[in-house]
mmCIF file of C-alpha atoms in Angstrom:
data_model
loop_
_atom_site.group_PDB
_atom_site.id
_atom_site.type_symbol
_atom_site.label_atom_id
_atom_site.label_comp_id
_atom_site.label_asym_id
_atom_site.label_seq_id
_atom_site.Cartn_x
_atom_site.Cartn_y
_atom_site.Cartn_z
ATOM 1 C CA ALA A 20 4.628 -8.829 19.270
ATOM 2 C CA GLN A 21 6.301 -8.001 15.974
ATOM 3 C CA SER A 22 8.312 -4.746 15.756
ATOM 4 C CA VAL A 23 9.577 -2.793 12.649
ATOM 5 C CA THR A 24 12.587 -0.511 12.561
ATOM 6 C CA GLN A 25 13.139 2.016 9.859
ATOM 7 C CA LEU A 26 16.726 3.392 9.913
ATOM 8 C CA GLY A 27 16.708 6.979 9.281
ATOM 9 C CA SER A 28 13.765 9.272 9.786
ATOM 10 C CA HIS A 29 14.897 11.671 7.096
ATOM 11 C CA VAL A 30 16.747 10.723 3.962
ATOM 12 C CA SER A 31 17.770 13.101 1.242
ATOM 13 C CA VAL A 32 19.002 12.224 -2.098
ATOM 14 C CA SER A 33 19.670 14.198 -5.408
ATOM 15 C CA GLU A 34 17.510 13.886 -8.404
ATOM 16 C CA GLY A 35 18.439 10.828 -10.278
ATOM 17 C CA ALA A 36 20.357 9.179 -7.496
ATOM 18 C CA LEU A 37 19.729 5.948 -5.995
ATOM 19 C CA VAL A 38 17.093 5.846 -3.314
ATOM 20 C CA LEU A 39 17.546 3.415 -0.368
ATOM 21 C CA LEU A 40 15.168 3.263 2.554
ATOM 22 C CA ARG A 41 15.907 0.806 5.214
ATOM 23 C CA CYS A 42 13.534 -1.580 6.977
ATOM 24 C CA ASN A 43 14.147 -4.349 9.541
ATOM 25 C CA TYR A 44 11.524 -6.514 11.410
ATOM 26 C CA SER A 45 11.972 -8.620 14.365
ATOM 27 C CA SER A 46 10.148 -11.870 13.747
ATOM 28 C CA SER A 47 11.912 -14.962 13.073
ATOM 29 C CA VAL A 48 9.001 -16.258 11.035
ATOM 30 C CA PRO A 49 8.830 -14.937 7.380
ATOM 31 C CA PRO A 50 5.777 -12.564 7.653
ATOM 32 C CA TYR A 51 4.048 -10.496 4.994
ATOM 33 C CA LEU A 52 5.756 -7.227 4.459
ATOM 34 C CA PHE A 53 4.604 -4.110 2.918
ATOM 35 C CA TRP A 54 5.823 -0.560 1.893
ATOM 36 C CA TYR A 55 3.417 2.233 1.938
ATOM 37 C CA VAL A 56 3.895 5.762 0.735
ATOM 38 C CA GLN A 57 2.173 8.907 1.985
ATOM 39 C CA TYR A 58 2.188 12.063 0.063
ATOM 40 C CA PRO A 59 1.284 15.330 1.760
ATOM 41 C CA ASN A 60 -2.188 15.610 3.060
ATOM 42 C CA GLN A 61 -3.076 12.242 1.712
ATOM 43 C CA GLY A 62 -3.627 8.721 3.090
ATOM 44 C CA LEU A 63 -1.222 5.872 2.821
ATOM 45 C CA GLN A 64 -0.947 4.060 -0.539
ATOM 46 C CA LEU A 65 0.409 0.555 -1.042
ATOM 47 C CA LEU A 66 3.724 0.616 -2.846
ATOM 48 C CA LEU A 67 4.415 -3.107 -2.849
ATOM 49 C CA LYS A 68 4.239 -6.293 -0.827
ATOM 50 C CA TYR A 69 5.922 -9.410 -0.154
ATOM 51 C CA THR A 70 3.913 -12.599 0.572
ATOM 52 C CA SER A 71 6.220 -15.527 0.366
ATOM 53 C CA ALA A 72 6.734 -15.496 -3.409
ATOM 54 C CA ALA A 73 9.702 -14.006 -5.027
ATOM 55 C CA THR A 74 12.022 -12.327 -2.760
ATOM 56 C CA LEU A 75 12.516 -9.374 -4.963
ATOM 57 C CA VAL A 76 9.339 -7.525 -5.203
ATOM 58 C CA LYS A 77 8.478 -4.775 -7.732
ATOM 59 C CA GLY A 78 6.070 -2.098 -7.010
ATOM 60 C CA ILE A 79 4.674 0.996 -8.443
ATOM 61 C CA ASN A 80 6.584 4.078 -9.669
ATOM 62 C CA GLY A 81 9.781 2.078 -10.374
ATOM 63 C CA PHE A 82 10.196 1.002 -6.645
ATOM 64 C CA GLU A 83 11.321 -2.424 -5.617
ATOM 65 C CA ALA A 84 12.124 -4.191 -2.406
ATOM 66 C CA GLU A 85 14.172 -7.358 -1.403
ATOM 67 C CA PHE A 86 13.241 -9.737 1.306
ATOM 68 C CA LYS A 87 16.399 -11.142 3.010
ATOM 69 C CA LYS A 88 15.334 -13.623 5.799
ATOM 70 C CA SER A 89 18.831 -13.980 7.130
ATOM 71 C CA GLU A 90 19.061 -10.200 7.672
ATOM 72 C CA THR A 91 15.420 -9.805 8.651
ATOM 73 C CA SER A 92 15.373 -6.952 6.244
ATOM 74 C CA PHE A 93 12.940 -5.588 3.493
ATOM 75 C CA HIS A 94 14.744 -2.414 2.173
ATOM 76 C CA LEU A 95 13.250 -0.237 -0.436
ATOM 77 C CA THR A 96 15.102 1.036 -3.515
ATOM 78 C CA LYS A 97 14.735 2.992 -6.660
ATOM 79 C CA PRO A 98 17.412 3.247 -9.181
ATOM 80 C CA SER A 99 16.845 6.887 -10.009
ATOM 81 C CA ALA A 100 14.897 9.359 -7.933
ATOM 82 C CA HIS A 101 12.321 11.761 -9.229
ATOM 83 C CA MET A 102 11.133 14.993 -7.523
ATOM 84 C CA SER A 103 7.858 13.354 -7.379
ATOM 85 C CA ASP A 104 8.996 10.666 -5.173
ATOM 86 C CA ALA A 105 9.319 13.163 -2.263
ATOM 87 C CA ALA A 106 7.049 11.677 0.520
ATOM 88 C CA GLU A 107 6.819 9.827 3.757
ATOM 89 C CA TYR A 108 7.499 6.030 3.575
ATOM 90 C CA PHE A 109 6.306 3.381 5.887
ATOM 91 C CA CYS A 110 7.339 -0.151 6.221
ATOM 92 C CA ALA A 111 4.689 -2.532 7.748
ATOM 93 C CA VAL A 112 4.880 -6.205 8.725
ATOM 94 C CA SER A 113 2.025 -8.644 9.565
ATOM 95 C CA GLU A 114 2.422 -11.858 11.246
ATOM 96 C CA ASN A 115 0.978 -15.204 10.106
ATOM 97 C CA THR A 116 -1.252 -15.508 13.086
ATOM 98 C CA GLY A 117 -2.518 -11.903 13.423
ATOM 99 C CA ASN A 118 -4.855 -9.537 11.655
ATOM 100 C CA GLN A 119 -3.005 -6.179 12.017
ATOM 101 C CA PHE A 120 0.019 -4.657 10.812
ATOM 102 C CA TYR A 121 2.895 -3.139 12.646
ATOM 103 C CA PHE A 122 4.122 -0.038 11.172
ATOM 104 C CA GLY A 123 7.565 1.526 11.292
ATOM 105 C CA THR A 124 7.996 5.145 12.360
ATOM 106 C CA GLY A 125 8.378 6.322 8.736
ATOM 107 C CA THR A 126 11.199 7.870 6.651
ATOM 108 C CA SER A 127 10.706 11.223 5.132
ATOM 109 C CA LEU A 128 12.298 11.205 1.563
ATOM 110 C CA THR A 129 13.509 14.611 0.231
ATOM 111 C CA VAL A 130 14.547 14.831 -3.455
ATOM 112 C CA ILE A 131 17.091 17.669 -4.173
ATOM 113 C CA PRO A 132 16.898 19.078 -7.625
ATOM 114 C CA ASP B 12 -14.584 0.982 -6.524
ATOM 115 C CA ALA B 13 -14.548 4.341 -4.651
ATOM 116 C CA GLY B 14 -12.056 3.215 -2.107
ATOM 117 C CA VAL B 15 -12.294 3.837 1.677
ATOM 118 C CA ILE B 16 -14.345 7.011 2.113
ATOM 119 C CA GLN B 17 -13.920 9.153 5.250
ATOM 120 C CA SER B 18 -15.793 12.315 6.245
ATOM 121 C CA PRO B 19 -15.220 14.971 6.966
ATOM 122 C CA ARG B 20 -11.947 15.789 5.551
ATOM 123 C CA HIS B 21 -11.269 18.657 8.032
ATOM 124 C CA GLU B 22 -12.915 19.318 11.380
ATOM 125 C CA VAL B 23 -12.191 22.264 13.588
ATOM 126 C CA THR B 24 -13.834 22.226 16.954
ATOM 127 C CA GLU B 25 -13.775 23.781 20.330
ATOM 128 C CA MET B 26 -12.436 21.979 23.361
ATOM 129 C CA GLY B 27 -15.354 20.062 25.217
ATOM 130 C CA GLN B 28 -17.473 19.531 22.054
ATOM 131 C CA GLU B 29 -18.247 16.115 20.644
ATOM 132 C CA VAL B 30 -16.695 15.026 17.369
ATOM 133 C CA THR B 31 -17.786 12.269 15.219
ATOM 134 C CA LEU B 32 -15.659 10.869 12.358
ATOM 135 C CA ARG B 33 -16.991 8.565 9.720
ATOM 136 C CA CYS B 34 -15.847 5.939 7.530
ATOM 137 C CA LYS B 35 -17.215 3.786 4.725
ATOM 138 C CA PRO B 36 -15.085 0.639 4.032
ATOM 139 C CA ILE B 37 -14.695 -1.092 0.732
ATOM 140 C CA SER B 38 -17.445 -3.499 0.048
ATOM 141 C CA GLY B 39 -16.336 -6.999 0.946
ATOM 142 C CA HIS B 40 -13.593 -5.924 3.353
ATOM 143 C CA ASP B 41 -14.202 -7.726 6.609
ATOM 144 C CA TYR B 42 -11.661 -5.851 8.629
ATOM 145 C CA LEU B 43 -11.785 -2.097 9.413
ATOM 146 C CA PHE B 44 -9.049 -0.194 11.371
ATOM 147 C CA TRP B 45 -8.958 3.246 12.972
ATOM 148 C CA TYR B 46 -5.536 4.914 13.180
ATOM 149 C CA ARG B 47 -4.326 8.316 14.570
ATOM 150 C CA GLN B 48 -1.405 10.094 13.066
ATOM 151 C CA THR B 49 0.620 12.727 14.846
ATOM 152 C CA MET B 50 4.133 14.181 14.428
ATOM 153 C CA MET B 51 5.093 13.204 17.835
ATOM 154 C CA ARG B 52 3.720 9.552 17.923
ATOM 155 C CA GLY B 53 3.436 8.565 14.307
ATOM 156 C CA LEU B 54 0.832 5.990 13.361
ATOM 157 C CA GLU B 55 -1.256 4.521 16.188
ATOM 158 C CA LEU B 56 -3.661 1.755 15.935
ATOM 159 C CA LEU B 57 -6.777 2.834 18.001
ATOM 160 C CA ILE B 58 -9.187 -0.058 17.371
ATOM 161 C CA TYR B 59 -10.078 -2.651 14.738
ATOM 162 C CA PHE B 60 -13.206 -4.572 13.746
ATOM 163 C CA ASN B 61 -13.843 -7.922 12.177
ATOM 164 C CA ASN B 62 -17.248 -8.466 10.647
ATOM 165 C CA ASN B 63 -18.436 -5.431 12.564
ATOM 166 C CA VAL B 64 -17.268 -6.726 15.895
ATOM 167 C CA PRO B 65 -14.606 -4.868 17.766
ATOM 168 C CA ILE B 66 -11.618 -7.084 18.346
ATOM 169 C CA ASP B 67 -8.953 -4.920 19.808
ATOM 170 C CA ASP B 68 -9.540 -1.618 21.448
ATOM 171 C CA SER B 69 -6.389 -1.611 23.606
ATOM 172 C CA GLY B 70 -5.143 1.506 21.600
ATOM 173 C CA MET B 71 -8.161 3.751 22.348
ATOM 174 C CA PRO B 72 -6.517 6.390 24.429
ATOM 175 C CA GLU B 73 -9.302 6.836 27.115
ATOM 176 C CA ASP B 74 -12.940 6.675 27.762
ATOM 177 C CA ARG B 75 -13.425 9.883 25.767
ATOM 178 C CA PHE B 76 -12.842 7.668 22.567
ATOM 179 C CA SER B 77 -15.545 5.337 21.388
ATOM 180 C CA ALA B 78 -16.040 3.644 18.077
ATOM 181 C CA LYS B 79 -18.830 1.735 16.605
ATOM 182 C CA MET B 80 -19.512 -0.319 13.369
ATOM 183 C CA PRO B 81 -23.261 -0.787 13.149
ATOM 184 C CA ASN B 82 -23.124 -2.502 9.739
ATOM 185 C CA ALA B 83 -20.527 -3.646 7.061
ATOM 186 C CA SER B 84 -20.612 -0.506 5.407
ATOM 187 C CA PHE B 85 -20.227 2.264 8.185
ATOM 188 C CA SER B 86 -18.114 2.972 11.180
ATOM 189 C CA THR B 87 -17.869 6.002 13.475
ATOM 190 C CA LEU B 88 -15.155 7.152 15.934
ATOM 191 C CA LYS B 89 -16.449 9.603 18.420
ATOM 192 C CA ILE B 90 -14.603 11.748 20.860
ATOM 193 C CA GLN B 91 -16.525 13.336 23.784
ATOM 194 C CA PRO B 92 -15.478 15.619 25.138
ATOM 195 C CA SER B 93 -12.719 16.624 22.683
ATOM 196 C CA GLU B 94 -9.392 18.111 23.979
ATOM 197 C CA PRO B 95 -6.566 19.952 22.169
ATOM 198 C CA ARG B 96 -4.241 17.007 22.451
ATOM 199 C CA ASP B 97 -6.782 15.059 20.330
ATOM 200 C CA SER B 98 -5.865 17.132 17.230
ATOM 201 C CA ALA B 99 -4.317 14.684 14.748
ATOM 202 C CA VAL B 100 -5.161 13.123 11.366
ATOM 203 C CA TYR B 101 -7.463 10.083 11.819
ATOM 204 C CA PHE B 102 -7.278 7.422 9.145
ATOM 205 C CA CYS B 103 -9.649 4.573 8.555
ATOM 206 C CA ALA B 104 -8.423 1.421 6.718
ATOM 207 C CA SER B 105 -9.948 -1.703 5.563
ATOM 208 C CA THR B 106 -8.794 -5.105 4.207
ATOM 209 C CA PRO B 107 -10.308 -8.378 3.230
ATOM 210 C CA GLY B 108 -7.960 -10.143 5.503
ATOM 211 C CA VAL B 109 -4.230 -9.786 6.697
ATOM 212 C CA LEU B 110 -3.775 -13.389 6.991
ATOM 213 C CA ARG B 111 -4.308 -13.769 3.442
ATOM 214 C CA GLY B 112 -1.637 -11.555 2.499
ATOM 215 C CA TYR B 113 -3.982 -8.554 1.760
ATOM 216 C CA GLY B 114 -2.696 -5.089 2.610
ATOM 217 C CA TYR B 115 -4.747 -2.227 3.904
ATOM 218 C CA THR B 116 -6.466 0.449 1.921
ATOM 219 C CA PHE B 117 -6.517 3.642 3.626
ATOM 220 C CA GLY B 118 -8.851 6.520 3.530
ATOM 221 C CA SER B 119 -7.783 10.231 2.795
ATOM 222 C CA GLY B 120 -8.122 10.900 6.506
ATOM 223 C CA THR B 121 -9.847 13.402 8.677
ATOM 224 C CA ARG B 122 -7.654 16.263 9.910
ATOM 225 C CA LEU B 123 -9.071 17.198 13.397
ATOM 226 C CA THR B 124 -8.162 20.412 15.093
ATOM 227 C CA VAL B 125 -9.369 21.071 18.606
ATOM 228 C CA VAL B 126 -9.008 24.678 19.714
#
């Protein structure tokens, strides 16, 4: 079965600094990859997704992620952090033969003013 | 589109009571998923349906949990009897199809507290 690893359960950045949240998956077959964001007391919202098109994917709120097959990675970045980016971020992967996602354990992002 | 609708948003119940959580998926989404989220275990898939049929319920923790989807627009997750360790946020999600590259759309969740 697929597995997803998010390095760093907690990440703190200063406002205006680069945000980098790491995600690695286990499958050797390029799957579909997703990043979700969860604000306090809310459900998960789709930030962006990779579906075998461009390897650099742009999402909402200025986030983007790059799919690197050789590294089995799909790291999430944002050039300049805003206070409103403070949330929990989940990486998820699906397989070409399955109907469910495999979620990472999440990374809590804190933005320091 | 109103999105995935879950009710109630909050539920507080006493140990031993029956609890029913409800979900209305997005119209046209053939897949419906129930997840549980806790600090200790993160997001756990409990069960998912395709065209109202349960496909994988291996994540249902024990016989106290049951889920149904009587039609394409409604699903329930029932816990009977409830226990304090069932306290969590329960999410419902739907999708037209993961194999087609669609993501999930999540509901706002039901926060269950069993005292």
